[in-house]
Amino acid sequence: MVITLSGDLGAGKTTLVRGVLRGLDISGPVKSPTYTLVEPYAISSLYLYHFDFYRLNEPEEWEAAGFREYFRNDAICLIEWPERAGSLLPPADLHFVLEALDDGRRCSVTFASERADPCRAALTPFGPAQR
Ligand SMILES: Nc1ncnc2c1ncn2[C@@H]1O[C@H](COP(=O)(O)OP(=O)(O)OP(=O)(O)O)[C@@H](O)[C@H]1O
Ligand SMILES: [Mg+2]
């Protein structure tokens, strides 16, 4: 599953990923992969990869670094700054847009494929669905 997180610097992307990992009972430190570009986590028989492409200089670097190999059926890829990898990135199943407001954060979610249906069901109690 491919989950992209967009939003300005400091919008809350890493914090949301940290929350997802805590929800999956990952108890160790959740570092921002700002310099490493990817942090791997193993959850039962699944792999979860947290990417931050802010420091990619051009989309071709994504290919050259071998990141395509991480996008497998047994992997969940959570990606900050997906725009930096351009159109090389496999299409997102779920897309979050985060905004900092004066009194908190706004999170908009796009469910882009059937793989995101369970997430839609889980997130519906938190806000109205808009198309
Ligand atoms: N929902 C929230 N409510 C209040 N504060 C938040 C929320 N989400 C994040 N923050 C705070 O905002 C700051 C920036 O958050 P975070 O590092 O998650 O942003 P980011 O979008 O990952 O930024 P970057 O683009 O630099 O990676 C942190 O101090 C964090 O605690
Ligand atoms: Mg971040």
CSV table of N, CA, C and O and ligand atoms in Angstrom, one decimal, residues 8-15 17-18 32-34 50-52 54 80-81, ligand 2:
chain,number,residue,atom,x,y,z
A,8,ASP,N,3.1,21.7,4.0
A,8,ASP,CA,4.3,22.5,4.2
A,8,ASP,C,5.2,21.9,5.2
A,8,ASP,O,4.8,21.0,6.0
A,9,LEU,N,6.4,22.5,5.3
A,9,LEU,CA,7.4,22.1,6.4
A,9,LEU,C,6.6,22.3,7.7
A,9,LEU,O,6.0,23.4,7.9
A,10,GLY,N,6.7,21.3,8.6
A,10,GLY,CA,6.1,21.5,9.9
A,10,GLY,C,4.6,21.3,10.0
A,10,GLY,O,3.9,21.5,11.0
A,11,ALA,N,4.0,20.8,8.9
A,11,ALA,CA,2.5,20.6,8.8
A,11,ALA,C,2.1,19.5,9.7
A,11,ALA,O,0.9,19.4,10.1
A,12,GLY,N,2.9,18.5,10.0
A,12,GLY,CA,2.6,17.4,10.9
A,12,GLY,C,2.6,16.0,10.2
A,12,GLY,O,2.1,15.1,10.8
A,13,LYS,N,3.4,15.9,9.1
A,13,LYS,CA,3.5,14.6,8.4
A,13,LYS,C,4.2,13.6,9.2
A,13,LYS,O,3.7,12.5,9.4
A,14,THR,N,5.3,13.9,9.8
A,14,THR,CA,6.1,12.9,10.6
A,14,THR,C,5.2,12.6,11.8
A,14,THR,O,5.2,11.4,12.3
A,15,THR,N,4.6,13.5,12.4
A,15,THR,CA,3.8,13.3,13.6
A,15,THR,C,2.6,12.3,13.3
A,15,THR,O,2.3,11.4,14.1
A,17,VAL,N,2.7,10.0,10.9
A,17,VAL,CA,3.3,8.7,10.7
A,17,VAL,C,3.7,8.0,12.1
A,17,VAL,O,3.5,6.8,12.3
A,18,ARG,N,4.2,8.9,13.0
A,18,ARG,CA,4.5,8.4,14.4
A,18,ARG,C,3.2,7.8,15.0
A,18,ARG,O,3.3,6.8,15.6
A,32,SER,N,12.6,11.0,12.3
A,32,SER,CA,12.3,11.5,11.0
A,32,SER,C,13.4,11.1,10.0
A,32,SER,O,14.6,11.4,10.2
A,33,PRO,N,13.0,10.5,8.8
A,33,PRO,CA,14.1,10.1,7.9
A,33,PRO,C,14.6,11.2,7.0
A,33,PRO,O,14.8,11.0,5.8
A,34,THR,N,14.8,12.3,7.6
A,34,THR,CA,15.2,13.5,6.8
A,34,THR,C,16.5,13.3,6.1
A,34,THR,O,16.6,13.7,4.9
A,50,HIS,N,9.0,4.2,6.0
A,50,HIS,CA,8.7,5.6,6.2
A,50,HIS,C,9.8,6.4,5.4
A,50,HIS,O,10.9,6.4,5.7
A,51,PHE,N,9.3,7.0,4.3
A,51,PHE,CA,10.2,7.8,3.5
A,51,PHE,C,10.0,9.3,3.7
A,51,PHE,O,8.9,9.8,4.0
A,52,ASP,N,11.1,10.1,3.5
A,52,ASP,CA,11.0,11.5,3.5
A,52,ASP,C,11.9,12.0,2.3
A,52,ASP,O,13.1,11.9,2.4
A,54,TYR,N,12.2,14.9,1.0
A,54,TYR,CA,12.5,16.4,1.0
A,54,TYR,C,13.9,16.6,0.3
A,54,TYR,O,14.1,17.6,-0.4
A,80,GLU,N,6.6,11.1,3.0
A,80,GLU,CA,6.6,12.5,3.1
A,80,GLU,C,7.3,13.1,1.8
A,80,GLU,O,8.2,12.6,1.3
A,81,TRP,N,6.8,14.3,1.4
A,81,TRP,CA,7.3,15.0,0.2
A,81,TRP,C,7.3,14.1,-1.0
A,81,TRP,O,8.3,14.0,-1.7
B,2,MG,MG,8.6,15.3,8.6
